[in-house]
Amino acid sequence: MTIITHALITTLGVQALGLHGEDVVLAYAFGVGVDADHLLKAPFYLRAVGLQNKKDYYWRSSLQEPVALLWIVPLCLWLRTYVPALFFLIHITLDYLVRYEKMPFYPYSPMVTRGWLVRIPDKVKEAVLVVVLICANLWLFLSVR
Amino acid sequence: MREFVALLKRPIDAAVRPVVRVLRLKLGLSPDQLTWASFVVSAAGAVPIVRHHVIAGLVIVFVGQLLDGLDGRMAREFGLASTRGQRLDDVLDRSAEGILFAAFAAGGYASWSAVGLAFAAVLLVTSIGHRSGIDPGVKRFALYFGPWLGFPVVFAAVFWIHLAAYVVGLLVLDCRFQLRMDALGGDLDTVASRAAAEEVAERRAG
């Protein structure tokens, strides 16, 4: 999913749960910030592809795969907050709606999956989600006021 | 840093070599026996710790660590290094640390949750340590700072250092896998499954 969708759903979650302070930072870090691992892959992309735009390059890393829960759950227990795990789960739920290849348990398992609802075109899923999330955000924002 | 470690390693190896040779050639000990001895001695350190004799416990732990440093050197010196021996070393090292960490919790020096989470982080690093090559190696060693810094601080440090090392280790393995995918090339939409199949085949081939 694009960063816009992640930002919208994280904002919705922050509003719905009424998060404040550190929890908001954690929500955005684990709901949106985990996409920063693309920066790590950028040098590989430039080396393999160059400056041209090539579709389907494997941009993912274990930072945004379910295997990351192995360190995110202990982190939550240490910080005594559920926020990182919850927003991370939301993040990967959205990512698994897109049909590119994903390795949920690498390096422990070589399993590769394309996620769920693979028959529905990615653009349709993304468009529907963006519209629903914008409406939900607006509704929540206005109803709180 | 590596140069510094190598610089330290040489005189240590030179000093330890005669000890390893005596243990092997005169006493007939094997690396596995040293690994077990290290485990027993280290775990024995838990008894005085639970009874609030921390310094005595840490002295015993130190002796256990010295033994732990000898098994690998003996294996290399006499060409006895094996995957099985390495695995035994890992299992017994983590078991000793588990017992010691629990002793600090049982003795009331740190909370069970802090100790448990620190140990969980250590296990996570071990689970990929041999493949990623990243292991901070601050486990039993960190305990020596406890009497000065306080054990809650030590276990917090063990937790954060190992959690960070685990994340870095995962990323190192990801980068290696990315290089494999980039080398494979072809249809990018299926490159992950093809690279995964290649990795599995390589591992099976040994």
CSV table of C-alpha atoms in Angstrom, one decimal:
chain,number,residue,atom,x,y,z
A,1,MET,CA,0.0,0.0,0.0
A,2,THR,CA,1.1,3.6,-0.5
A,3,ILE,CA,2.2,5.7,2.3
A,4,ILE,CA,-1.0,7.8,2.0
A,5,THR,CA,-3.2,4.9,2.9
A,6,HIS,CA,-0.9,4.0,5.8
A,7,ALA,CA,-1.0,7.6,7.1
A,8,LEU,CA,-4.8,7.7,6.7
A,9,ILE,CA,-5.5,4.5,8.6
A,10,THR,CA,-2.9,5.4,11.3
A,11,THR,CA,-4.6,8.8,11.8
A,12,LEU,CA,-7.9,7.1,12.0
A,13,GLY,CA,-6.6,4.7,14.7
A,14,VAL,CA,-5.0,7.6,16.6
A,15,GLN,CA,-8.3,9.5,16.6
A,16,ALA,CA,-10.5,6.5,17.4
A,17,LEU,CA,-8.4,5.4,20.3
A,18,GLY,CA,-7.9,9.0,21.5
A,19,LEU,CA,-4.1,8.6,21.8
A,20,HIS,CA,-1.8,11.3,23.1
A,21,GLY,CA,1.9,12.1,23.5
A,22,GLU,CA,4.3,9.2,23.2
A,23,ASP,CA,1.6,6.9,22.0
A,24,VAL,CA,0.9,9.1,19.0
A,25,VAL,CA,4.7,8.9,18.1
A,26,LEU,CA,4.7,5.2,18.5
A,27,ALA,CA,1.5,4.8,16.4
A,28,TYR,CA,3.0,6.8,13.5
A,29,ALA,CA,6.4,5.1,13.9
A,30,PHE,CA,4.9,1.6,13.6
A,31,GLY,CA,1.9,2.5,11.4
A,32,VAL,CA,3.8,4.5,8.8
A,33,GLY,CA,7.5,4.8,9.8
A,34,VAL,CA,8.3,1.1,9.2
A,35,ASP,CA,8.2,2.0,5.5
A,36,ALA,CA,11.5,3.7,6.1
A,37,ASP,CA,13.1,0.4,5.3
A,38,HIS,CA,12.6,1.3,1.6
A,39,LEU,CA,15.5,3.7,2.1
A,40,LEU,CA,17.7,0.7,3.0
A,41,LYS,CA,16.7,-0.9,-0.3
A,42,ALA,CA,17.3,2.3,-2.4
A,43,PRO,CA,21.1,1.6,-2.9
A,44,PHE,CA,20.3,-1.9,-4.1
A,45,TYR,CA,17.7,-0.6,-6.5
A,46,LEU,CA,20.1,2.0,-7.9
A,47,ARG,CA,22.8,-0.7,-8.3
A,48,ALA,CA,20.5,-3.2,-9.9
A,49,VAL,CA,18.2,-1.0,-11.9
A,50,GLY,CA,19.7,2.5,-12.0
A,51,LEU,CA,17.6,5.7,-12.2
A,52,GLN,CA,14.9,4.3,-14.4
A,53,ASN,CA,11.5,3.4,-13.0
A,54,LYS,CA,11.0,-0.3,-12.8
A,55,LYS,CA,7.8,-1.9,-11.5
A,56,ASP,CA,7.7,-4.9,-9.1
A,57,TYR,CA,11.1,-4.3,-7.5
A,58,TYR,CA,11.3,-6.1,-4.2
A,59,TRP,CA,11.3,-3.2,-1.8
A,60,ARG,CA,10.2,-5.0,1.4
A,61,SER,CA,12.3,-6.1,4.3
A,62,SER,CA,11.6,-7.9,7.5
A,63,LEU,CA,11.0,-4.6,9.2
A,64,GLN,CA,7.5,-4.7,7.8
A,65,GLU,CA,6.8,-8.4,7.8
A,66,PRO,CA,5.0,-10.4,10.5
A,67,VAL,CA,8.4,-11.8,11.6
A,68,ALA,CA,9.0,-8.3,13.1
A,69,LEU,CA,6.4,-9.1,15.8
A,70,LEU,CA,9.2,-11.2,17.4
A,71,TRP,CA,10.8,-8.0,18.5
A,72,ILE,CA,7.9,-5.7,18.5
A,73,VAL,CA,5.9,-7.7,21.1
A,74,PRO,CA,8.9,-7.7,23.6
A,75,LEU,CA,9.2,-4.0,22.9
A,76,CYS,CA,5.5,-3.5,23.7
A,77,LEU,CA,5.9,-5.5,26.9
A,78,TRP,CA,9.0,-3.5,27.9
A,79,LEU,CA,7.2,-0.2,27.2
A,80,ARG,CA,4.0,-1.4,28.7
A,81,THR,CA,1.9,-0.3,25.7
A,82,TYR,CA,0.0,-2.2,23.0
A,83,VAL,CA,0.3,0.7,20.5
A,84,PRO,CA,3.4,-0.5,18.4
A,85,ALA,CA,2.0,-4.0,17.9
A,86,LEU,CA,-1.5,-2.8,17.0
A,87,PHE,CA,-0.4,-0.2,14.5
A,88,PHE,CA,2.2,-2.5,13.0
A,89,LEU,CA,-0.5,-5.2,12.6
A,90,ILE,CA,-2.7,-2.7,10.8
A,91,HIS,CA,0.2,-1.7,8.6
A,92,ILE,CA,0.9,-5.3,7.5
A,93,THR,CA,-2.8,-6.0,7.1
A,94,LEU,CA,-2.9,-3.3,4.4
A,95,ASP,CA,0.3,-4.4,2.8
A,96,TYR,CA,-0.9,-8.0,2.5
A,97,LEU,CA,-3.9,-6.6,0.4
A,98,VAL,CA,-1.4,-5.8,-2.4
A,99,ARG,CA,-0.6,-8.8,-4.6
A,100,TYR,CA,3.2,-8.5,-4.8
A,101,GLU,CA,5.4,-11.2,-3.3
A,102,LYS,CA,6.0,-11.1,0.4
A,103,MET,CA,8.1,-13.3,2.7
A,104,PRO,CA,6.3,-13.1,6.1
A,105,PHE,CA,8.7,-15.2,8.1
A,106,TYR,CA,12.1,-14.7,6.5
A,107,PRO,CA,14.8,-15.6,7.6
A,108,TYR,CA,13.1,-18.4,9.6
A,109,SER,CA,11.1,-19.7,6.7
A,110,PRO,CA,11.4,-19.3,2.9
A,111,MET,CA,7.6,-19.1,2.5
A,112,VAL,CA,6.5,-16.7,-0.1
A,113,THR,CA,2.9,-15.4,-0.3
A,114,ARG,CA,1.0,-12.8,-2.3
A,115,GLY,CA,-1.4,-12.0,0.6
A,116,TRP,CA,-5.2,-11.9,0.5
A,117,LEU,CA,-7.9,-10.7,-1.9
A,118,VAL,CA,-5.4,-11.3,-4.7
A,119,ARG,CA,-8.2,-11.5,-7.4
A,120,ILE,CA,-9.3,-7.9,-6.8
A,121,PRO,CA,-7.0,-5.4,-8.7
A,122,ASP,CA,-4.6,-3.5,-6.3
A,123,LYS,CA,-5.7,-0.1,-7.6
A,124,VAL,CA,-9.4,-0.9,-6.8
A,125,LYS,CA,-8.5,-2.0,-3.3
A,126,GLU,CA,-6.4,1.1,-2.7
A,127,ALA,CA,-9.0,3.5,-4.1
A,128,VAL,CA,-11.8,2.0,-2.1
A,129,LEU,CA,-9.7,2.1,1.1
A,130,VAL,CA,-8.5,5.7,0.5
A,131,VAL,CA,-12.1,6.9,0.1
A,132,VAL,CA,-13.4,4.9,3.1
A,133,LEU,CA,-10.5,6.1,5.3
A,134,ILE,CA,-10.9,9.8,4.3
A,135,CYS,CA,-14.6,9.6,5.1
A,136,ALA,CA,-14.0,7.8,8.4
A,137,ASN,CA,-11.3,10.3,9.4
A,138,LEU,CA,-13.5,13.3,8.6
A,139,TRP,CA,-16.5,11.8,10.3
A,140,LEU,CA,-14.5,11.1,13.5
A,141,PHE,CA,-12.8,14.5,13.4
A,142,LEU,CA,-16.1,16.3,13.0
A,143,SER,CA,-18.0,14.2,15.6
A,144,VAL,CA,-15.3,14.9,18.2
A,145,ARG,CA,-15.7,18.6,17.6
B,1,MET,CA,37.5,-1.6,16.1
B,2,ARG,CA,38.3,-4.9,14.3
B,3,GLU,CA,42.0,-4.1,14.3
B,4,PHE,CA,41.8,-3.4,18.0
B,5,VAL,CA,40.1,-6.7,18.7
B,6,ALA,CA,42.6,-8.5,16.5
B,7,LEU,CA,45.4,-6.8,18.4
B,8,LEU,CA,44.0,-8.0,21.7
B,9,LYS,CA,43.2,-11.4,20.4
B,10,ARG,CA,46.8,-12.3,19.5
B,11,PRO,CA,48.4,-12.0,23.0
B,12,ILE,CA,45.3,-13.7,24.5
B,13,ASP,CA,45.6,-16.6,22.1
B,14,ALA,CA,49.3,-16.9,22.8
B,15,ALA,CA,48.7,-16.9,26.5
B,16,VAL,CA,45.8,-19.4,26.4
B,17,ARG,CA,47.4,-21.8,23.9
B,18,PRO,CA,49.6,-23.6,26.4
B,19,VAL,CA,46.6,-24.0,28.8
B,20,VAL,CA,44.5,-25.5,26.0
B,21,ARG,CA,47.3,-27.9,25.1
B,22,VAL,CA,47.7,-29.1,28.7
B,23,LEU,CA,44.0,-29.6,29.0
B,24,ARG,CA,43.9,-31.6,25.8
B,25,LEU,CA,47.2,-33.5,25.7
B,26,LYS,CA,47.9,-34.1,29.4
B,27,LEU,CA,44.3,-34.3,30.8
B,28,GLY,CA,42.7,-35.7,27.7
B,29,LEU,CA,39.7,-33.3,27.8
B,30,SER,CA,37.5,-32.7,24.8
B,31,PRO,CA,36.0,-29.3,23.7
B,32,ASP,CA,32.5,-30.7,24.6
B,33,GLN,CA,33.7,-31.6,28.1
B,34,LEU,CA,35.0,-28.0,28.5
B,35,THR,CA,31.6,-26.7,27.3
B,36,TRP,CA,29.8,-28.8,29.9
B,37,ALA,CA,32.2,-27.8,32.6
B,38,SER,CA,31.7,-24.1,31.7
B,39,PHE,CA,27.9,-24.6,31.9
B,40,VAL,CA,28.1,-26.4,35.3
B,41,VAL,CA,30.4,-23.8,36.8
B,42,SER,CA,28.5,-20.8,35.4
B,43,ALA,CA,25.1,-22.2,36.6
B,44,ALA,CA,26.6,-22.9,40.0
B,45,GLY,CA,27.1,-19.1,40.3
B,46,ALA,CA,23.3,-18.9,40.6
B,47,VAL,CA,23.4,-20.4,44.1
B,48,PRO,CA,25.3,-17.6,45.9
B,49,ILE,CA,23.4,-15.0,43.8
B,50,VAL,CA,20.0,-16.2,45.1
B,51,ARG,CA,21.5,-16.2,48.6
B,52,HIS,CA,22.5,-12.5,48.1
B,53,HIS,CA,26.3,-13.2,47.8
B,54,VAL,CA,26.5,-11.5,44.5
B,55,ILE,CA,30.2,-10.9,44.3
B,56,ALA,CA,30.9,-14.6,45.1
B,57,GLY,CA,28.4,-15.6,42.5
B,58,LEU,CA,30.0,-13.3,39.9
B,59,VAL,CA,33.5,-14.7,40.7
B,60,ILE,CA,32.1,-18.2,39.9
B,61,VAL,CA,30.5,-16.9,36.7
B,62,PHE,CA,33.8,-15.4,35.7
B,63,VAL,CA,35.5,-18.8,36.1
B,64,GLY,CA,32.8,-20.3,34.0
B,65,GLN,CA,33.4,-17.7,31.3
B,66,LEU,CA,37.1,-18.5,31.3
B,67,LEU,CA,36.3,-22.1,30.6
B,68,ASP,CA,33.8,-21.1,28.0
B,69,GLY,CA,36.6,-19.2,26.2
B,70,LEU,CA,38.7,-22.4,26.1
B,71,ASP,CA,36.4,-24.8,24.4
B,72,GLY,CA,36.3,-23.1,21.0
B,73,ARG,CA,40.0,-22.4,21.1
B,74,MET,CA,40.7,-26.1,21.8
B,75,ALA,CA,38.4,-27.2,19.0
B,76,ARG,CA,40.2,-24.9,16.5
B,77,GLU,CA,43.7,-25.8,17.8
B,78,PHE,CA,43.1,-29.6,17.4
B,79,GLY,CA,40.9,-29.5,14.3
B,80,LEU,CA,37.8,-30.6,16.4
B,81,ALA,CA,35.5,-27.8,15.4
B,82,SER,CA,32.0,-29.0,14.4
B,83,THR,CA,28.5,-27.7,13.9
B,84,ARG,CA,27.3,-30.1,16.6
B,85,GLY,CA,29.9,-28.7,19.0
B,86,GLN,CA,28.9,-25.1,18.1
B,87,ARG,CA,25.3,-26.0,18.7
B,88,LEU,CA,26.0,-27.6,22.1
B,89,ASP,CA,28.0,-24.4,23.0
B,90,ASP,CA,25.0,-22.2,22.1
B,91,VAL,CA,22.5,-24.3,24.0
B,92,LEU,CA,24.6,-24.6,27.1
B,93,ASP,CA,25.6,-20.9,27.1
B,94,ARG,CA,22.0,-19.8,26.8
B,95,SER,CA,20.9,-22.3,29.4
B,96,ALA,CA,23.6,-21.0,31.8
B,97,GLU,CA,22.5,-17.4,31.1
B,98,GLY,CA,18.8,-18.4,31.6
B,99,ILE,CA,19.7,-19.9,35.1
B,100,LEU,CA,21.8,-16.9,36.1
B,101,PHE,CA,19.3,-14.3,34.9
B,102,ALA,CA,16.6,-16.2,36.8
B,103,ALA,CA,18.8,-16.2,39.9
B,104,PHE,CA,19.0,-12.4,39.8
B,105,ALA,CA,15.2,-12.2,39.6
B,106,ALA,CA,14.7,-14.7,42.3
B,107,GLY,CA,17.2,-12.8,44.5
B,108,GLY,CA,15.2,-9.7,44.0
B,109,TYR,CA,17.9,-7.7,42.1
B,110,ALA,CA,15.7,-7.1,39.1
B,111,SER,CA,12.0,-7.8,38.2
B,112,TRP,CA,11.1,-11.1,36.6
B,113,SER,CA,9.6,-9.2,33.6
B,114,ALA,CA,12.9,-7.3,32.9
B,115,VAL,CA,15.0,-10.4,33.3
B,116,GLY,CA,12.6,-12.4,31.1
B,117,LEU,CA,12.5,-9.8,28.4
B,118,ALA,CA,16.3,-9.4,28.4
B,119,PHE,CA,16.7,-13.2,28.1
B,120,ALA,CA,14.1,-13.2,25.2
B,121,ALA,CA,16.1,-10.6,23.4
B,122,VAL,CA,19.3,-12.7,23.9
B,123,LEU,CA,17.5,-15.7,22.4
B,124,LEU,CA,16.3,-13.7,19.4
B,125,VAL,CA,19.9,-12.7,18.6
B,126,THR,CA,21.1,-16.3,19.0
B,127,SER,CA,18.3,-17.5,16.6
B,128,ILE,CA,20.0,-15.7,13.7
B,129,GLY,CA,23.4,-14.9,15.1
B,130,HIS,CA,25.4,-17.5,13.1
B,131,ARG,CA,23.8,-16.4,9.8
B,132,SER,CA,23.9,-12.6,10.3
B,133,GLY,CA,27.2,-12.6,12.1
B,134,ILE,CA,25.8,-10.0,14.6
B,135,ASP,CA,26.0,-10.8,18.2
B,136,PRO,CA,26.9,-8.1,20.7
B,137,GLY,CA,28.3,-10.7,23.1
B,138,VAL,CA,27.2,-8.7,26.2
B,139,LYS,CA,25.3,-11.3,28.2
B,140,ARG,CA,27.1,-12.7,31.2
B,141,PHE,CA,29.8,-10.0,30.8
B,142,ALA,CA,27.2,-7.3,31.5
B,143,LEU,CA,26.4,-8.8,34.9
B,144,TYR,CA,29.8,-7.7,36.2
B,145,PHE,CA,28.7,-4.1,36.0
B,146,GLY,CA,25.6,-4.8,38.2
B,147,PRO,CA,27.1,-4.1,41.6
B,148,TRP,CA,28.1,-0.6,40.3
B,149,LEU,CA,25.2,0.3,38.0
B,150,GLY,CA,22.4,-1.7,39.6
B,151,PHE,CA,21.0,-4.8,38.0
B,152,PRO,CA,17.8,-3.2,36.6
B,153,VAL,CA,20.1,-1.0,34.5
B,154,VAL,CA,22.2,-4.0,33.4
B,155,PHE,CA,19.1,-6.0,32.3
B,156,ALA,CA,17.7,-2.9,30.6
B,157,ALA,CA,21.0,-2.6,28.7
B,158,VAL,CA,21.0,-6.3,27.8
B,159,PHE,CA,17.4,-6.0,26.5
B,160,TRP,CA,17.9,-2.9,24.4
B,161,ILE,CA,21.3,-3.9,23.0
B,162,HIS,CA,20.1,-7.3,22.0
B,163,LEU,CA,16.8,-6.1,20.6
B,164,ALA,CA,18.7,-3.5,18.4
B,165,ALA,CA,21.2,-6.2,17.4
B,166,TYR,CA,18.3,-8.5,16.4
B,167,VAL,CA,16.8,-5.8,14.2
B,168,VAL,CA,20.1,-5.1,12.6
B,169,GLY,CA,20.8,-8.8,12.1
B,170,LEU,CA,17.4,-9.2,10.3
B,171,LEU,CA,18.3,-6.3,8.1
B,172,VAL,CA,21.7,-7.8,7.3
B,173,LEU,CA,20.0,-11.0,6.2
B,174,ASP,CA,17.5,-9.0,4.2
B,175,CYS,CA,20.3,-7.2,2.4
B,176,ARG,CA,22.0,-10.5,1.6
B,177,PHE,CA,18.7,-11.9,0.2
B,178,GLN,CA,18.3,-8.7,-1.8
B,179,LEU,CA,21.7,-9.3,-3.4
B,180,ARG,CA,20.6,-12.8,-4.3
B,181,MET,CA,17.4,-11.5,-5.9
B,182,ASP,CA,19.3,-8.8,-7.8
B,183,ALA,CA,21.7,-11.4,-9.1
B,184,LEU,CA,18.9,-13.6,-10.2
B,185,GLY,CA,17.1,-10.9,-12.2
B,186,GLY,CA,14.4,-11.9,-14.7
B,187,ASP,CA,10.8,-11.4,-13.9
B,188,LEU,CA,10.7,-9.1,-10.8
B,189,ASP,CA,7.2,-10.2,-10.0
B,190,THR,CA,8.4,-13.7,-9.1
B,191,VAL,CA,12.0,-13.0,-8.0
B,192,ALA,CA,11.4,-13.5,-4.3
B,193,SER,CA,10.0,-17.0,-4.8
B,194,ARG,CA,12.8,-18.0,-7.2
B,195,ALA,CA,15.5,-16.7,-4.8
B,196,ALA,CA,13.8,-18.4,-1.9
B,197,ALA,CA,13.8,-21.7,-3.8
B,198,GLU,CA,17.4,-21.2,-4.7
B,199,GLU,CA,18.4,-20.6,-1.1
B,200,VAL,CA,16.5,-23.7,0.1
B,201,ALA,CA,18.2,-25.8,-2.6
B,202,GLU,CA,21.6,-24.5,-1.6
B,203,ARG,CA,21.0,-25.2,2.1
B,204,ARG,CA,19.9,-28.8,1.2
B,205,ALA,CA,23.0,-29.3,-0.8
B,206,GLY,CA,25.0,-28.4,2.3
